[in-house]
PDB file of C-alpha atoms in Angstrom:
ATOM      1  CA  MET A   1    -202.275  -7.967 109.947  1.00  0.00           C
ATOM      2  CA  THR A   2    -198.797  -9.457 109.872  1.00  0.00           C
ATOM      3  CA  ASP A   3    -197.463 -10.351 113.032  1.00  0.00           C
ATOM      4  CA  PRO A   4    -194.084  -9.028 113.915  1.00  0.00           C
ATOM      5  CA  ASP A   5    -192.945 -12.090 115.469  1.00  0.00           C
ATOM      6  CA  SER A   6    -193.081 -14.337 112.744  1.00  0.00           C
ATOM      7  CA  SER A   7    -191.879 -11.462 110.319  1.00  0.00           C
ATOM      8  CA  THR A   8    -188.397 -11.075 113.262  1.00  0.00           C
ATOM      9  CA  ALA A   9    -188.351 -14.949 112.813  1.00  0.00           C
ATOM     10  CA  LYS A  10    -188.464 -14.878 108.895  1.00  0.00           C
ATOM     11  CA  SER A  11    -186.350 -11.896 108.536  1.00  0.00           C
ATOM     12  CA  ASN A  12    -183.855 -14.101 111.201  1.00  0.00           C
ATOM     13  CA  ARG A  13    -183.871 -17.501 108.683  1.00  0.00           C
ATOM     14  CA  THR A  14    -183.204 -15.512 105.751  1.00  0.00           C
ATOM     15  CA  ARG A  15    -180.606 -13.749 107.094  1.00  0.00           C
ATOM     16  CA  GLU A  16    -178.714 -17.223 108.614  1.00  0.00           C
ATOM     17  CA  ARG A  17    -179.464 -18.458 105.066  1.00  0.00           C
ATOM     18  CA  LEU A  18    -176.996 -15.277 103.731  1.00  0.00           C
ATOM     19  CA  LEU A  19    -174.348 -15.995 106.304  1.00  0.00           C
ATOM     20  CA  ASP A  20    -174.113 -19.994 105.628  1.00  0.00           C
ATOM     21  CA  ALA A  21    -174.442 -19.586 101.892  1.00  0.00           C
ATOM     22  CA  ALA A  22    -171.696 -16.935 102.069  1.00  0.00           C
ATOM     23  CA  ALA A  23    -169.658 -18.815 104.030  1.00  0.00           C
ATOM     24  CA  GLN A  24    -169.699 -21.958 101.362  1.00  0.00           C
ATOM     25  CA  VAL A  25    -168.649 -19.664  98.298  1.00  0.00           C
ATOM     26  CA  LEU A  26    -166.567 -18.010  99.868  1.00  0.00           C
ATOM     27  CA  ALA A  27    -164.976 -21.799 101.431  1.00  0.00           C
ATOM     28  CA  GLU A  28    -165.362 -22.886  97.384  1.00  0.00           C
ATOM     29  CA  LYS A  29    -164.365 -19.851  95.060  1.00  0.00           C
ATOM     30  CA  GLY A  30    -162.217 -17.083  97.827  1.00  0.00           C
ATOM     31  CA  PHE A  31    -162.812 -13.155  98.768  1.00  0.00           C
ATOM     32  CA  ALA A  32    -161.853 -12.719  95.055  1.00  0.00           C
ATOM     33  CA  GLY A  33    -164.383 -15.023  93.236  1.00  0.00           C
ATOM     34  CA  THR A  34    -166.872 -14.799  95.368  1.00  0.00           C
ATOM     35  CA  ARG A  35    -170.067 -12.617  94.133  1.00  0.00           C
ATOM     36  CA  LEU A  36    -173.295 -11.506  95.561  1.00  0.00           C
ATOM     37  CA  SER A  37    -175.414 -13.740  92.693  1.00  0.00           C
ATOM     38  CA  ASP A  38    -174.179 -16.665  93.563  1.00  0.00           C
ATOM     39  CA  ILE A  39    -174.690 -16.180  97.298  1.00  0.00           C
ATOM     40  CA  ALA A  40    -178.364 -15.553  96.352  1.00  0.00           C
ATOM     41  CA  GLU A  41    -178.801 -18.562  94.231  1.00  0.00           C
ATOM     42  CA  ARG A  42    -177.355 -20.491  97.246  1.00  0.00           C
ATOM     43  CA  ALA A  43    -179.836 -19.306  99.566  1.00  0.00           C
ATOM     44  CA  ASN A  44    -182.513 -18.813  97.101  1.00  0.00           C
ATOM     45  CA  VAL A  45    -183.379 -15.467  97.453  1.00  0.00           C
ATOM     46  CA  GLN A  46    -183.139 -12.996  94.567  1.00  0.00           C
ATOM     47  CA  ALA A  47    -179.353 -11.074  94.504  1.00  0.00           C
ATOM     48  CA  PRO A  48    -181.056  -7.554  95.002  1.00  0.00           C
ATOM     49  CA  ALA A  49    -182.818  -8.853  98.753  1.00  0.00           C
ATOM     50  CA  ILE A  50    -179.089  -8.945 100.188  1.00  0.00           C
ATOM     51  CA  TYR A  51    -179.106  -5.512 100.057  1.00  0.00           C
ATOM     52  CA  TYR A  52    -182.201  -5.542 102.399  1.00  0.00           C
ATOM     53  CA  TYR A  53    -179.751  -7.186 105.172  1.00  0.00           C
ATOM     54  CA  TYR A  54    -176.356  -6.200 104.297  1.00  0.00           C
ATOM     55  CA  PRO A  55    -175.355  -2.874 102.552  1.00  0.00           C
ATOM     56  CA  SER A  56    -172.678  -4.512 100.807  1.00  0.00           C
ATOM     57  CA  ARG A  57    -170.851  -7.776  99.602  1.00  0.00           C
ATOM     58  CA  GLU A  58    -167.708  -6.500 101.827  1.00  0.00           C
ATOM     59  CA  ASP A  59    -170.130  -6.567 104.981  1.00  0.00           C
ATOM     60  CA  LEU A  60    -172.025  -9.639 104.704  1.00  0.00           C
ATOM     61  CA  ILE A  61    -168.488 -11.163 104.190  1.00  0.00           C
ATOM     62  CA  GLU A  62    -167.192  -9.479 107.203  1.00  0.00           C
ATOM     63  CA  GLU A  63    -170.433 -11.188 108.867  1.00  0.00           C
ATOM     64  CA  VAL A  64    -169.694 -14.301 107.753  1.00  0.00           C
ATOM     65  CA  MET A  65    -165.910 -14.001 109.099  1.00  0.00           C
ATOM     66  CA  PHE A  66    -166.806 -12.712 112.592  1.00  0.00           C
ATOM     67  CA  VAL A  67    -169.524 -15.373 112.885  1.00  0.00           C
ATOM     68  CA  GLY A  68    -167.283 -18.170 111.708  1.00  0.00           C
ATOM     69  CA  ALA A  69    -164.164 -17.109 113.946  1.00  0.00           C
ATOM     70  CA  ALA A  70    -166.557 -16.422 117.115  1.00  0.00           C
ATOM     71  CA  ALA A  71    -167.896 -19.869 116.562  1.00  0.00           C
ATOM     72  CA  MET A  72    -164.314 -22.052 116.266  1.00  0.00           C
ATOM     73  CA  ARG A  73    -163.597 -20.355 119.734  1.00  0.00           C
ATOM     74  CA  ALA A  74    -166.218 -21.102 121.055  1.00  0.00           C
ATOM     75  CA  HIS A  75    -166.319 -24.531 119.933  1.00  0.00           C
ATOM     76  CA  LEU A  76    -162.658 -24.661 121.274  1.00  0.00           C
ATOM     77  CA  ASP A  77    -164.162 -23.653 124.758  1.00  0.00           C
ATOM     78  CA  GLU A  78    -166.727 -26.082 125.281  1.00  0.00           C
ATOM     79  CA  VAL A  79    -164.718 -29.009 124.399  1.00  0.00           C
ATOM     80  CA  LEU A  80    -161.556 -28.241 126.592  1.00  0.00           C
ATOM     81  CA  ALA A  81    -164.338 -27.320 129.358  1.00  0.00           C
ATOM     82  CA  GLY A  82    -166.120 -30.402 128.994  1.00  0.00           C
ATOM     83  CA  LEU A  83    -162.798 -32.647 129.718  1.00  0.00           C
ATOM     84  CA  PRO A  84    -162.251 -33.666 133.504  1.00  0.00           C
ATOM     85  CA  SER A  85    -161.049 -31.217 135.881  1.00  0.00           C
ATOM     86  CA  ASP A  86    -157.853 -33.510 136.253  1.00  0.00           C
ATOM     87  CA  ALA A  87    -157.187 -33.720 132.158  1.00  0.00           C
ATOM     88  CA  THR A  88    -153.421 -33.662 131.868  1.00  0.00           C
ATOM     89  CA  PRO A  89    -151.803 -31.222 129.343  1.00  0.00           C
ATOM     90  CA  VAL A  90    -151.591 -34.494 126.591  1.00  0.00           C
ATOM     91  CA  GLU A  91    -155.188 -34.989 126.734  1.00  0.00           C
ATOM     92  CA  ARG A  92    -156.062 -31.159 126.435  1.00  0.00           C
ATOM     93  CA  ILE A  93    -154.284 -31.199 123.628  1.00  0.00           C
ATOM     94  CA  SER A  94    -155.294 -34.151 122.149  1.00  0.00           C
ATOM     95  CA  ALA A  95    -159.038 -32.963 122.458  1.00  0.00           C
ATOM     96  CA  ALA A  96    -158.176 -30.096 121.356  1.00  0.00           C
ATOM     97  CA  VAL A  97    -156.607 -31.141 117.995  1.00  0.00           C
ATOM     98  CA  GLU A  98    -159.598 -33.292 117.690  1.00  0.00           C
ATOM     99  CA  ALA A  99    -161.801 -29.921 117.997  1.00  0.00           C
ATOM    100  CA  HIS A 100    -159.989 -28.350 115.280  1.00  0.00           C
ATOM    101  CA  LEU A 101    -160.479 -30.123 112.950  1.00  0.00           C
ATOM    102  CA  ARG A 102    -163.877 -31.428 113.444  1.00  0.00           C
ATOM    103  CA  HIS A 103    -164.871 -27.856 113.488  1.00  0.00           C
ATOM    104  CA  GLU A 104    -162.777 -27.279 110.016  1.00  0.00           C
ATOM    105  CA  LEU A 105    -163.422 -30.392 108.183  1.00  0.00           C
ATOM    106  CA  GLU A 106    -167.165 -31.453 109.275  1.00  0.00           C
ATOM    107  CA  ILE A 107    -168.999 -29.148 111.153  1.00  0.00           C
ATOM    108  CA  SER A 108    -168.136 -25.654 109.588  1.00  0.00           C
ATOM    109  CA  ASP A 109    -167.932 -23.982 106.235  1.00  0.00           C
ATOM    110  CA  TYR A 110    -167.553 -21.045 108.018  1.00  0.00           C
ATOM    111  CA  ALA A 111    -163.921 -22.500 109.088  1.00  0.00           C
ATOM    112  CA  LYS A 112    -163.031 -22.933 105.888  1.00  0.00           C
ATOM    113  CA  SER A 113    -164.028 -19.875 104.565  1.00  0.00           C
ATOM    114  CA  ILE A 114    -161.548 -18.487 107.323  1.00  0.00           C
ATOM    115  CA  ILE A 115    -158.896 -20.492 106.648  1.00  0.00           C
ATOM    116  CA  ARG A 116    -159.084 -19.871 102.939  1.00  0.00           C
ATOM    117  CA  ASN A 117    -159.430 -16.048 102.847  1.00  0.00           C
ATOM    118  CA  GLY A 118    -158.006 -14.705 106.181  1.00  0.00           C
ATOM    119  CA  ASN A 119    -154.988 -13.566 104.208  1.00  0.00           C
ATOM    120  CA  GLN A 120    -156.798 -12.076 101.357  1.00  0.00           C
ATOM    121  CA  LEU A 121    -159.233  -9.757 103.116  1.00  0.00           C
ATOM    122  CA  PRO A 122    -159.104  -5.848 103.657  1.00  0.00           C
ATOM    123  CA  GLU A 123    -158.578  -5.063 107.106  1.00  0.00           C
ATOM    124  CA  GLN A 124    -162.095  -3.790 107.403  1.00  0.00           C
ATOM    125  CA  VAL A 125    -163.392  -6.559 106.029  1.00  0.00           C
ATOM    126  CA  SER A 126    -161.051  -9.012 108.609  1.00  0.00           C
ATOM    127  CA  LYS A 127    -160.812  -6.918 111.772  1.00  0.00           C
ATOM    128  CA  ARG A 128    -163.430  -8.864 114.428  1.00  0.00           C
ATOM    129  CA  ALA A 129    -162.469 -12.052 112.841  1.00  0.00           C
ATOM    130  CA  LEU A 130    -159.021 -11.194 113.438  1.00  0.00           C
ATOM    131  CA  ALA A 131    -159.413 -10.709 117.230  1.00  0.00           C
ATOM    132  CA  GLU A 132    -161.688 -14.062 117.976  1.00  0.00           C
ATOM    133  CA  ILE A 133    -158.814 -16.136 115.902  1.00  0.00           C
ATOM    134  CA  THR A 134    -156.631 -14.137 118.565  1.00  0.00           C
ATOM    135  CA  HIS A 135    -158.627 -15.514 121.420  1.00  0.00           C
ATOM    136  CA  TYR A 136    -158.147 -18.840 119.869  1.00  0.00           C
ATOM    137  CA  ASN A 137    -154.800 -18.601 119.537  1.00  0.00           C
ATOM    138  CA  ASP A 138    -154.562 -17.392 123.149  1.00  0.00           C
ATOM    139  CA  ILE A 139    -156.005 -20.925 124.023  1.00  0.00           C
ATOM    140  CA  TRP A 140    -153.384 -22.550 122.192  1.00  0.00           C
ATOM    141  CA  ARG A 141    -150.779 -20.941 123.402  1.00  0.00           C
ATOM    142  CA  THR A 142    -152.533 -22.149 126.983  1.00  0.00           C
ATOM    143  CA  LEU A 143    -152.279 -25.489 126.330  1.00  0.00           C
ATOM    144  CA  VAL A 144    -148.664 -25.203 125.035  1.00  0.00           C
ATOM    145  CA  THR A 145    -147.395 -23.450 128.027  1.00  0.00           C
ATOM    146  CA  GLU A 146    -149.289 -26.004 130.569  1.00  0.00           C
ATOM    147  CA  LEU A 147    -147.300 -29.340 128.403  1.00  0.00           C
ATOM    148  CA  ASP A 148    -144.380 -27.130 128.973  1.00  0.00           C
ATOM    149  CA  THR A 149    -145.168 -26.068 132.634  1.00  0.00           C
ATOM    150  CA  ALA A 150    -145.431 -29.848 133.477  1.00  0.00           C
ATOM    151  CA  GLY A 151    -142.053 -30.620 131.749  1.00  0.00           C
ATOM    152  CA  GLN A 152    -143.576 -32.740 128.453  1.00  0.00           C
ATOM    153  CA  LEU A 153    -142.216 -29.712 126.245  1.00  0.00           C
ATOM    154  CA  ARG A 154    -139.402 -31.498 124.048  1.00  0.00           C
ATOM    155  CA  SER A 155    -136.316 -29.149 125.008  1.00  0.00           C
ATOM    156  CA  GLY A 156    -135.295 -26.773 122.013  1.00  0.00           C
ATOM    157  CA  LEU A 157    -138.484 -26.178 120.915  1.00  0.00           C
ATOM    158  CA  GLU A 158    -139.859 -22.877 120.535  1.00  0.00           C
ATOM    159  CA  PRO A 159    -143.018 -22.667 122.054  1.00  0.00           C
ATOM    160  CA  SER A 160    -144.737 -19.696 120.185  1.00  0.00           C
ATOM    161  CA  VAL A 161    -143.123 -21.251 117.442  1.00  0.00           C
ATOM    162  CA  ALA A 162    -144.518 -24.790 117.915  1.00  0.00           C
ATOM    163  CA  ARG A 163    -148.076 -23.684 118.281  1.00  0.00           C
ATOM    164  CA  MET A 164    -147.853 -21.624 115.005  1.00  0.00           C
ATOM    165  CA  ILE A 165    -146.484 -24.663 112.966  1.00  0.00           C
ATOM    166  CA  VAL A 166    -148.992 -26.914 114.687  1.00  0.00           C
ATOM    167  CA  LEU A 167    -152.312 -24.743 114.184  1.00  0.00           C
ATOM    168  CA  GLY A 168    -151.113 -24.072 110.204  1.00  0.00           C
ATOM    169  CA  ALA A 169    -150.506 -27.849 109.797  1.00  0.00           C
ATOM    170  CA  LEU A 170    -154.226 -28.545 111.155  1.00  0.00           C
ATOM    171  CA  ASN A 171    -155.494 -25.442 108.722  1.00  0.00           C
ATOM    172  CA  TRP A 172    -153.691 -27.400 106.061  1.00  0.00           C
ATOM    173  CA  ALA A 173    -155.926 -30.401 105.966  1.00  0.00           C
ATOM    174  CA  ALA A 174    -158.975 -28.244 104.944  1.00  0.00           C
ATOM    175  CA  GLU A 175    -157.151 -27.684 101.631  1.00  0.00           C
ATOM    176  CA  TRP A 176    -156.451 -31.416 100.816  1.00  0.00           C
ATOM    177  CA  TRP A 177    -158.769 -33.492 102.786  1.00  0.00           C
ATOM    178  CA  LYS A 178    -162.110 -34.971 101.414  1.00  0.00           C
ATOM    179  CA  PRO A 179    -164.200 -38.077 102.625  1.00  0.00           C
ATOM    180  CA  GLU A 180    -162.913 -40.210  99.687  1.00  0.00           C
ATOM    181  CA  ARG A 181    -159.410 -39.902 100.528  1.00  0.00           C
ATOM    182  CA  GLY A 182    -159.678 -41.754 104.558  1.00  0.00           C
ATOM    183  CA  SER A 183    -162.080 -41.458 107.075  1.00  0.00           C
ATOM    184  CA  LEU A 184    -162.422 -38.272 109.309  1.00  0.00           C
ATOM    185  CA  GLU A 185    -161.167 -40.520 112.757  1.00  0.00           C
ATOM    186  CA  ASP A 186    -158.225 -41.594 110.588  1.00  0.00           C
ATOM    187  CA  VAL A 187    -157.169 -37.869 110.180  1.00  0.00           C
ATOM    188  CA  ILE A 188    -157.703 -36.934 113.720  1.00  0.00           C
ATOM    189  CA  ARG A 189    -156.029 -40.073 115.136  1.00  0.00           C
ATOM    190  CA  THR A 190    -152.852 -39.340 112.877  1.00  0.00           C
ATOM    191  CA  ALA A 191    -152.753 -36.065 113.748  1.00  0.00           C
ATOM    192  CA  GLN A 192    -153.127 -36.116 116.992  1.00  0.00           C
ATOM    193  CA  SER A 193    -149.749 -38.824 117.268  1.00  0.00           C
ATOM    194  CA  MET A 194    -147.998 -36.469 115.175  1.00  0.00           C
ATOM    195  CA  VAL A 195    -148.780 -33.154 117.044  1.00  0.00           C
ATOM    196  CA  LEU A 196    -148.154 -35.019 120.606  1.00  0.00           C
ATOM    197  CA  HIS A 197    -145.176 -36.835 119.295  1.00  0.00           C
ATOM    198  CA  SER A 198    -143.552 -33.497 117.791  1.00  0.00           C
ATOM    199  CA  LEU A 199    -144.310 -31.714 120.767  1.00  0.00           C
ATOM    200  CA  ARG A 200    -142.916 -34.059 123.594  1.00  0.00           C
ATOM    201  CA  PRO A 201    -139.732 -35.510 124.612  1.00  0.00           C
TER     202      PRO A 201
END
């Protein structure tokens, strides 16, 4: 007799493999180039089996985008929550820069798939992910506002524009950085310096 708990655990592992594989293929090939056969091969399952877990290619991609966006926001929340209660606005932004780059370049293929495909997706595929991305942007809005309130935002900067330019630059690292181009630590240190020098007086 089959153990229901064992079957559920196996099903959950397969679902996770499919999501991980889909994130990798999306990051490499983009929305238009992502095929279920590629995902199935990467996940080591038969392509028709995907329909047991997801009704369509779009449903699978929608889940990848949502899970990835939620994880990216949760990672930033966790990093900021782990800072000392008296951390300065500068220290919080510096930590946020590192959290963004580590998650994007080291921790998660999901982050790359979001960054590279966010503007290519139909609304029904991106809706839940966009809600999480909005929450993520709100965290950054708070960080820049804290810097401004502390009198440490450079005069003449429009905070919302500055925030979006910073995030755009950090996101772009997913397009050009590879380990052979230099250490991730160098990228993080340089990005922290450039972001903070551009925002402060």
